[in-house]
mmCIF file of C-alpha atoms and ligand atoms in Angstrom:
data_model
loop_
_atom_site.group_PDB
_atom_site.id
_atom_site.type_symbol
_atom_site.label_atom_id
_atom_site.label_comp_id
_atom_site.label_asym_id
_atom_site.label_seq_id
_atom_site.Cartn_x
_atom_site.Cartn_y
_atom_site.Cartn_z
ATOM 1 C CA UNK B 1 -59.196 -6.340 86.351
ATOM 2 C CA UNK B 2 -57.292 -8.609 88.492
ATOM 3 C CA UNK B 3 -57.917 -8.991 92.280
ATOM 4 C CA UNK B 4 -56.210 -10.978 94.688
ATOM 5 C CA UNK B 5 -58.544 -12.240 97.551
ATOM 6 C CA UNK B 6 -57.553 -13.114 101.364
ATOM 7 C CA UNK B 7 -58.949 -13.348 104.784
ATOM 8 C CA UNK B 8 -58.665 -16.812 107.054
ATOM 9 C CA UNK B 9 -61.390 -19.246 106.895
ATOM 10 C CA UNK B 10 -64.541 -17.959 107.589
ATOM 11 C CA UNK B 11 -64.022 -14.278 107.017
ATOM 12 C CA UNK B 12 -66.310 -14.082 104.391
ATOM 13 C CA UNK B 13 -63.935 -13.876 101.558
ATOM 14 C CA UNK B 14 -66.716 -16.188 100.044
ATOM 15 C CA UNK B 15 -69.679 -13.781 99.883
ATOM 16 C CA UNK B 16 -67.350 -11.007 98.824
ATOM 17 C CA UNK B 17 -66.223 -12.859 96.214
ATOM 18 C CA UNK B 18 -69.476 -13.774 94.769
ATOM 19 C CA UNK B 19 -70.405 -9.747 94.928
ATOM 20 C CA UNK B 20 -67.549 -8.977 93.150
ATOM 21 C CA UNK B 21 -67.604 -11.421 89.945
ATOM 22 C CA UNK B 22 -71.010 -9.649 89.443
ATOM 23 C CA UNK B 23 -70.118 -6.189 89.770
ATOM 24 C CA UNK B 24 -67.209 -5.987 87.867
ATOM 25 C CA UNK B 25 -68.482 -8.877 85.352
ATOM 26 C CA UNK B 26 -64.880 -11.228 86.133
ATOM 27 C CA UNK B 27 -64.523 -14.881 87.457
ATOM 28 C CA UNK B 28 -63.164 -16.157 90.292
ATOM 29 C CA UNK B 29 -60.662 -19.091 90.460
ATOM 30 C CA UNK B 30 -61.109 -20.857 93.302
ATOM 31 C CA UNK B 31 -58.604 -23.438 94.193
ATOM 32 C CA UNK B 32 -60.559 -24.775 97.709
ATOM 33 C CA UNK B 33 -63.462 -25.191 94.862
ATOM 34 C CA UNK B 34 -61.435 -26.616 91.960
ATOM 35 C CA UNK B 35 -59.498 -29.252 94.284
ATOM 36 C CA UNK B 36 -63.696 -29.922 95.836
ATOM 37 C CA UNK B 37 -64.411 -30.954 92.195
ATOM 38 C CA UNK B 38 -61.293 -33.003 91.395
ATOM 39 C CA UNK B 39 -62.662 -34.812 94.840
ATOM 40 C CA UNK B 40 -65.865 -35.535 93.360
ATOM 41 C CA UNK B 41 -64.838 -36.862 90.304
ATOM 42 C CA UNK B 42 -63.615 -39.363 92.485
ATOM 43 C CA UNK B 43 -60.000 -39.807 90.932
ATOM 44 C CA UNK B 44 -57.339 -41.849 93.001
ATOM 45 C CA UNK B 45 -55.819 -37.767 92.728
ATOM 46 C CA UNK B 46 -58.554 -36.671 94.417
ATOM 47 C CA UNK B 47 -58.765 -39.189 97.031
ATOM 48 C CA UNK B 48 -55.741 -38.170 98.227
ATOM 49 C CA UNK B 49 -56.952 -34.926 98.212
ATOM 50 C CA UNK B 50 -59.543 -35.145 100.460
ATOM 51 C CA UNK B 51 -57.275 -36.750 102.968
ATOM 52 C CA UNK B 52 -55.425 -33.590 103.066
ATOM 53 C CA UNK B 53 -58.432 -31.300 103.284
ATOM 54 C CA UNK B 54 -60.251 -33.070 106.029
ATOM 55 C CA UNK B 55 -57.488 -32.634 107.985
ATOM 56 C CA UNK B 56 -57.644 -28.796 107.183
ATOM 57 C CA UNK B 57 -53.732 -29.246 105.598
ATOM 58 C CA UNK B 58 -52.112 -27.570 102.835
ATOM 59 C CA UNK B 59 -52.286 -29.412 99.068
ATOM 60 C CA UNK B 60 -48.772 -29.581 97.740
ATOM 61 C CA UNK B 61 -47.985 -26.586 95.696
ATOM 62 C CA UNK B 62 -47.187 -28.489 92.619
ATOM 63 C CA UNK B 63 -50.804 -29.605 92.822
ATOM 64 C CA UNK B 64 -51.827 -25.779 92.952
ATOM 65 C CA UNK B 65 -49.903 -24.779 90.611
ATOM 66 C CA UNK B 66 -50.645 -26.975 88.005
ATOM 67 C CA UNK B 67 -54.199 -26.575 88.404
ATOM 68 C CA UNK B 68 -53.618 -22.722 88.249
ATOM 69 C CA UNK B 69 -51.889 -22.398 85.120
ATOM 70 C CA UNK B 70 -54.424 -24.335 83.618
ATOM 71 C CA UNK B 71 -57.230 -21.984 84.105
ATOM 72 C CA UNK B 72 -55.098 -19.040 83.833
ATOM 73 C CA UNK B 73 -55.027 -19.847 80.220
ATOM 74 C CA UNK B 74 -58.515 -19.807 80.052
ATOM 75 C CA UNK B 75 -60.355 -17.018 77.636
ATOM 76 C CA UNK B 76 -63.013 -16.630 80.425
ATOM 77 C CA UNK B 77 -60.271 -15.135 82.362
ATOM 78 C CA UNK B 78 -59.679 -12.386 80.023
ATOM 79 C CA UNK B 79 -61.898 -9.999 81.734
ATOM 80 C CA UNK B 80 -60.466 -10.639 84.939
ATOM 81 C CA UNK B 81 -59.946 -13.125 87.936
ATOM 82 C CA UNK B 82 -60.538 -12.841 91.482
ATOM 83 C CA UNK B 83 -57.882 -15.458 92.892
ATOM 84 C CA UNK B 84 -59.390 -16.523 95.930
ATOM 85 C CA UNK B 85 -57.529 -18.990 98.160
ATOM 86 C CA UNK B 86 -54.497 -18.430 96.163
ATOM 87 C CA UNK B 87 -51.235 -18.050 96.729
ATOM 88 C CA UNK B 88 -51.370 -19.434 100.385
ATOM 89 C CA UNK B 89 -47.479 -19.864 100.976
ATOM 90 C CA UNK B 90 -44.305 -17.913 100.066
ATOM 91 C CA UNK B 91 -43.592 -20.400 97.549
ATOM 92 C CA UNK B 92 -46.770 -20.235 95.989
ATOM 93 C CA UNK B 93 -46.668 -16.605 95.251
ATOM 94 C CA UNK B 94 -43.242 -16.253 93.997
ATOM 95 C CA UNK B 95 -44.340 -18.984 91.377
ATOM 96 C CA UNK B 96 -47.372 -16.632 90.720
ATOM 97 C CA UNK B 97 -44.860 -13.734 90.092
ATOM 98 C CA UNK B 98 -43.097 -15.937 87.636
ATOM 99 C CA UNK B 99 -46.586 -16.890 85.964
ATOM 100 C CA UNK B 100 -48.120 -13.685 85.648
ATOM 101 C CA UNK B 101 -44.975 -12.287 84.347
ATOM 102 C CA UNK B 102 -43.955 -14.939 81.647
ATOM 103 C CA UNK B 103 -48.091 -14.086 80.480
ATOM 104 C CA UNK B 104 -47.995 -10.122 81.255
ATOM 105 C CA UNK B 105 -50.569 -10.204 83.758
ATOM 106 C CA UNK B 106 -51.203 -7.372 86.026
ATOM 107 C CA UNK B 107 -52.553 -7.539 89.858
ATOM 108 C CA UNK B 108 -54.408 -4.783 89.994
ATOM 109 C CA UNK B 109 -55.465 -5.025 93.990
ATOM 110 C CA UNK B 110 -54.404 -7.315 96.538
ATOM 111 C CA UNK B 111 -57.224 -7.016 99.882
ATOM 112 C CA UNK B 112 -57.073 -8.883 102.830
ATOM 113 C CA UNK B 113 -59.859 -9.009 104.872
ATOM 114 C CA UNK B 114 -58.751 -9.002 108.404
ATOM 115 C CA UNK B 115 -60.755 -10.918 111.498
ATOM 116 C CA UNK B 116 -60.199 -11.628 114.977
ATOM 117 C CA UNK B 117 -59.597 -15.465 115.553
ATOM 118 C CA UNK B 118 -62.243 -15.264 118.446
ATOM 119 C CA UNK B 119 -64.462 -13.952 116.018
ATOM 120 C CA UNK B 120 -63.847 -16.631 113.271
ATOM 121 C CA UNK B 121 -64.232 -19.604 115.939
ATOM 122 C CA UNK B 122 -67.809 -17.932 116.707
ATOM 123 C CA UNK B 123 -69.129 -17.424 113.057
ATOM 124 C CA UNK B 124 -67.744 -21.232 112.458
ATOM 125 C CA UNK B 125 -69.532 -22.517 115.504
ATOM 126 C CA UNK B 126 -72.483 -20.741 114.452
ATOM 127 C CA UNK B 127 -72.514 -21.998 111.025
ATOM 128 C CA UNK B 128 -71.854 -25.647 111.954
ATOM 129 C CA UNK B 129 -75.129 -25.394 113.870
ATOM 130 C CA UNK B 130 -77.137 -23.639 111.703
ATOM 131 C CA UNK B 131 -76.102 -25.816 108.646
ATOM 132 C CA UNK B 132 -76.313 -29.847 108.384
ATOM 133 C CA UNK B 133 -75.055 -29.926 104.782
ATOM 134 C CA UNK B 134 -71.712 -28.450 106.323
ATOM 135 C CA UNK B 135 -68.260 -29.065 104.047
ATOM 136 C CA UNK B 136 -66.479 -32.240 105.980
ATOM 137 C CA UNK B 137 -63.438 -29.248 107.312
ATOM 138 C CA UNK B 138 -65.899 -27.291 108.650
ATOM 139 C CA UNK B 139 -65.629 -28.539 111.833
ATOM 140 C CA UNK B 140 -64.980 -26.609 115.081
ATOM 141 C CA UNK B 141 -61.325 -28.398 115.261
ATOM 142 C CA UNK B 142 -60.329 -28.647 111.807
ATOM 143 C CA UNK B 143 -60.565 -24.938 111.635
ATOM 144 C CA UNK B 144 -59.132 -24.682 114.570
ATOM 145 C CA UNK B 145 -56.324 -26.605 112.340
ATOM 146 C CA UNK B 146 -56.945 -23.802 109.235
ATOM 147 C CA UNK B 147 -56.605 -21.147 111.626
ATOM 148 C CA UNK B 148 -53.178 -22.243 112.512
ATOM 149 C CA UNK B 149 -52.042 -23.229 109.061
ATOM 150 C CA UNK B 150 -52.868 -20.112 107.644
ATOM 151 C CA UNK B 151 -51.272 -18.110 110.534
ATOM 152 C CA UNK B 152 -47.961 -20.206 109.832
ATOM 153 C CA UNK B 153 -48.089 -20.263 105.829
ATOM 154 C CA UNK B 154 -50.365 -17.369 104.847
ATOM 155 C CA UNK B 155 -49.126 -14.458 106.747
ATOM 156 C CA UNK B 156 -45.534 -14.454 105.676
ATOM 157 C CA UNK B 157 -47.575 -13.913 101.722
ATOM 158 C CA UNK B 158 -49.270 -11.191 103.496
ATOM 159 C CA UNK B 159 -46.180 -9.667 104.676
ATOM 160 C CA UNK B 160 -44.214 -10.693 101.315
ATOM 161 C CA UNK B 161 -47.268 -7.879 99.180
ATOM 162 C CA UNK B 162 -46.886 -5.698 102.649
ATOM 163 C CA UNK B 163 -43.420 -4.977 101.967
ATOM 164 C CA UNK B 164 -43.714 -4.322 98.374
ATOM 165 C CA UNK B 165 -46.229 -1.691 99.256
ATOM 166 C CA UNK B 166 -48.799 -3.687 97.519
ATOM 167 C CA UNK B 167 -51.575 -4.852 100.223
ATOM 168 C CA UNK B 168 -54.620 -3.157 100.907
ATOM 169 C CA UNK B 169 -56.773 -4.184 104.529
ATOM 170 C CA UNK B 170 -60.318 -4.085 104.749
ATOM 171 C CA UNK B 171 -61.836 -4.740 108.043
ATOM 172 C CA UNK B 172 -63.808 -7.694 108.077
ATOM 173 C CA UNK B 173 -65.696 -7.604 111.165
ATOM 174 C CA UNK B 174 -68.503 -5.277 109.598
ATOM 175 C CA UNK B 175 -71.511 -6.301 108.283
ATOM 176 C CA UNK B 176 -71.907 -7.556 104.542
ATOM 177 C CA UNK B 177 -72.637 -4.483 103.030
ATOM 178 C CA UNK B 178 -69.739 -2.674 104.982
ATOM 179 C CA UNK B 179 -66.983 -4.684 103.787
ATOM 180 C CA UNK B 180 -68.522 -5.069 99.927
ATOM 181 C CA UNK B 181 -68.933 -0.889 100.096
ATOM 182 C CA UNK B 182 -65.186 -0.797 101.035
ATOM 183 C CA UNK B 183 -64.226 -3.246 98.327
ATOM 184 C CA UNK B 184 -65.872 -1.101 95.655
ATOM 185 C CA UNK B 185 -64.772 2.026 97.137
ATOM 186 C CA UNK B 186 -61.188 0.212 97.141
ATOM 187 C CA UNK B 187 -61.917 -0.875 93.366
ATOM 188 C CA UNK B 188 -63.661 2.040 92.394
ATOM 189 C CA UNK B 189 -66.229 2.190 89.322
ATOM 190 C CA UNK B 190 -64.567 0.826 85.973
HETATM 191 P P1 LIG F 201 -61.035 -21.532 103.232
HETATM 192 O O1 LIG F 201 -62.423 -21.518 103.737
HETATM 193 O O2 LIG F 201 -60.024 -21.861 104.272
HETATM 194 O O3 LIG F 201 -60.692 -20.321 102.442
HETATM 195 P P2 LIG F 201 -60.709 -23.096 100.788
HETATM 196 O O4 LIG F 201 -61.977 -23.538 100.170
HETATM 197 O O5 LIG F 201 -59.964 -21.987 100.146
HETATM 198 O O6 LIG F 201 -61.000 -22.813 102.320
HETATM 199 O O7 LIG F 201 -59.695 -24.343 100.881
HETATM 200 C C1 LIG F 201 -60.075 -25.574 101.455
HETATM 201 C C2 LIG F 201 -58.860 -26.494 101.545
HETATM 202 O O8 LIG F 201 -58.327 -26.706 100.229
HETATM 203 C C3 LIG F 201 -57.666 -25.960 102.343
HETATM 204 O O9 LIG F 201 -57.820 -26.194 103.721
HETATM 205 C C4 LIG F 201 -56.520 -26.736 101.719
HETATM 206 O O10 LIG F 201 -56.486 -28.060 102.183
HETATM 207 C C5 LIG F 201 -56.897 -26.786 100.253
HETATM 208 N N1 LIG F 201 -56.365 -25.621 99.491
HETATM 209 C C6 LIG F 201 -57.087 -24.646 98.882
HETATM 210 N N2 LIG F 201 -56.299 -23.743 98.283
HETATM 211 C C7 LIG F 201 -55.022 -24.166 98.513
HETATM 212 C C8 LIG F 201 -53.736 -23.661 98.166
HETATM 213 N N3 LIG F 201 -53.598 -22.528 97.444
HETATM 214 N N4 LIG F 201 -52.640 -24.350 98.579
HETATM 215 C C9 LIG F 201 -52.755 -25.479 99.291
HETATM 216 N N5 LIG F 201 -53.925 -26.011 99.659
HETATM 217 C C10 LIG F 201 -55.062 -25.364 99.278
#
């Protein structure tokens, strides 16, 4: 089973995530976590990376994509993926289209979990005191930054699976256990 992940930083999508790879037994692909690791293995690639992601700015897509077709080919994908962070712009998911459907991979659900910006500035700010070991764009400005960039990038790939009938909303604001009991409602038992 094949799930498509989104929410704006700091909406949990995270957490969810995490429930979800054990419940239904698939992986998640990352791509905020597999461009963290190119950073550490501190190529001149993924200096250049962390540039970009400091600033809370979007990696080129031919950077994302090349990274995604990698793992897509993956046998530990077989059972299913949770693409979290992925596509972020239009371009991004029309090349997905294209992947999936040269492979003959199905979507089977495509969630956003929605959350007011007010909201997301608090649970940051809250975080960034809580937590010393904090991830360098996890800063009350640079997600300020994220915010913006995914309201200018992201939504129009919301809208792009709204129109095709294919996006489902789950309300973020609840606790945990709220939003992962509407996920597996949403997903059902398999
Ligand atoms: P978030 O908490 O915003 O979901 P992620 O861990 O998904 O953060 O991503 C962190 C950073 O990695 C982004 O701000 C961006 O710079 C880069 N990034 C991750 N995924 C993509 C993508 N699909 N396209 C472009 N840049 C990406």
């Amino acid at each position: 089973m094949n799930i498509i992940l989104f929410g704006p930083p700091g909406a949990g999508k995270g957490t969810q995530a995490k429930f979800l790879i054990e419940k239904y037994n698939i992986i998640q692909l990352s791509t905020g976590d597999m461009l963290r690791e190119a950073i550490k293995s501190g190529s001149e690639l993924g200096k250049s990376l962390s540039l970009i992601m400091d600033k809370g700015d979007l990696v080129s897509d031919k950077i994302i994509m090349s990274i995604i077709e990698e793992k897509i080919d993956k046998d530990d994908c077989k059972n299913g993926m949770i693409l979290d962070g992925f596509p972020r712009t239009l371009n991004q998911a029309n090349e997905l289209d294209e992947l999936l459907n040269s492979k003959k991979i199905i979507i089977d659900y495509i969630i956003e979990l929605t959350v007011d910006e007010n909201l997301l500035i608090n649970r940051i700010e809250k975080r960034a005191e809580e937590n010393l070991d904090i991830r360098n764009d996890d800063t009350v400005d640079i997600l300020k930054n994220r915010i913006l960039v995914y309201k200018n990038d992201t939504l129009p790939v919301l809208k792009y699976y709204k129109d095709k009938n294919r996006l489902i909303s789950i309300n973020g604001m609840q606790s945990i256990e709220k939003v992962s009991n509407d996920l597996y409602k949403t997903i059902g038992e398999v």
